[in-house]
Coordinates of C-alpha atoms in Angstrom, one line a residue:
X19 CA 5.7 -2.9 29.8
X20 CA 4.6 0.7 29.1
X21 CA 7.8 1.6 27.4
X22 CA 7.5 -1.5 25.2
X23 CA 4.0 -0.6 24.2
X24 CA 5.1 2.9 23.3
X25 CA 8.0 1.5 21.3
X26 CA 5.7 -0.8 19.4
X27 CA 3.3 2.1 18.7
X28 CA 6.0 4.3 17.4
X29 CA 7.4 1.5 15.2
X30 CA 4.0 0.8 13.7
X31 CA 3.5 4.5 13.0
X32 CA 6.9 4.7 11.3
X33 CA 6.2 1.6 9.1
X34 CA 2.8 3.0 8.1
X35 CA 4.3 6.4 7.2
X36 CA 7.1 4.7 5.2
X37 CA 4.5 2.6 3.3
X38 CA 2.4 5.7 2.6
X39 CA 5.4 7.6 1.3
X40 CA 6.6 4.7 -0.8
X41 CA 3.3 4.4 -2.7
X42 CA 2.3 8.1 -2.8
X43 CA 3.0 8.3 -6.5
X44 CA 0.8 5.2 -7.2
X45 CA -2.1 6.0 -5.0
X46 CA -3.8 8.4 -7.4
X47 CA -3.6 5.9 -10.2
X48 CA -4.9 3.1 -8.0
X49 CA -7.8 5.4 -7.0
X50 CA -8.6 6.2 -10.6
X51 CA -8.6 2.5 -11.6
X52 CA -10.8 1.6 -8.7
X53 CA -13.1 4.5 -9.6
X54 CA -13.4 3.0 -13.1
X55 CA -14.8 -0.2 -11.4
X56 CA -11.7 -2.4 -11.7
X57 CA -11.4 -5.1 -9.0
X58 CA -8.4 -5.2 -6.7
X59 CA -7.1 -8.2 -8.6
X60 CA -7.4 -6.4 -11.9
X61 CA -5.6 -3.4 -10.5
X62 CA -2.8 -5.7 -9.2
X63 CA -2.6 -7.3 -12.7
X64 CA -2.4 -3.9 -14.3
X65 CA 0.5 -2.8 -12.0
X66 CA 2.3 -6.1 -12.5
X67 CA 1.8 -5.8 -16.3
X68 CA 3.3 -2.3 -16.3
X69 CA 6.4 -3.6 -14.4
X70 CA 5.6 -2.0 -11.0
X71 CA 6.6 -3.9 -7.9
X72 CA 6.1 -3.4 -4.2
X73 CA 8.7 -1.7 -2.2
X74 CA 10.2 -5.1 -1.5
X75 CA 10.5 -5.9 -5.2
X76 CA 7.6 -8.4 -5.2
X77 CA 4.6 -8.5 -7.5
X78 CA 1.4 -6.8 -6.4
X79 CA -1.6 -8.7 -5.1
X80 CA -5.2 -7.5 -4.2
X81 CA -4.5 -7.3 -0.5
X82 CA -1.6 -4.8 -1.1
X83 CA -3.8 -2.7 -3.4
X84 CA -6.5 -2.6 -0.7
X85 CA -4.0 -1.4 1.9
X86 CA -2.5 1.3 -0.3
X87 CA -6.0 2.6 -1.0
X88 CA -6.9 2.4 2.7
X89 CA -3.8 4.4 3.7
X90 CA -4.6 7.0 1.0
X91 CA -8.0 7.4 2.5
X92 CA -9.8 6.2 -0.7

């Protein structure tokens, strides 16, 4: 049980780090757009319009934008 919990914790940390690294190049742009008052949906639309996709190749949505901003500490 304790080893399982530690394994889950390490796995969650690794996933969070991979996501932060994957979107490190977009985080400043997302922060700038949010600072200009754009909604999360508008930012997702902007990224999708520019041809950006998530690391899994899917279109962006507001929840994903929120998570990237949260991870970036913005």
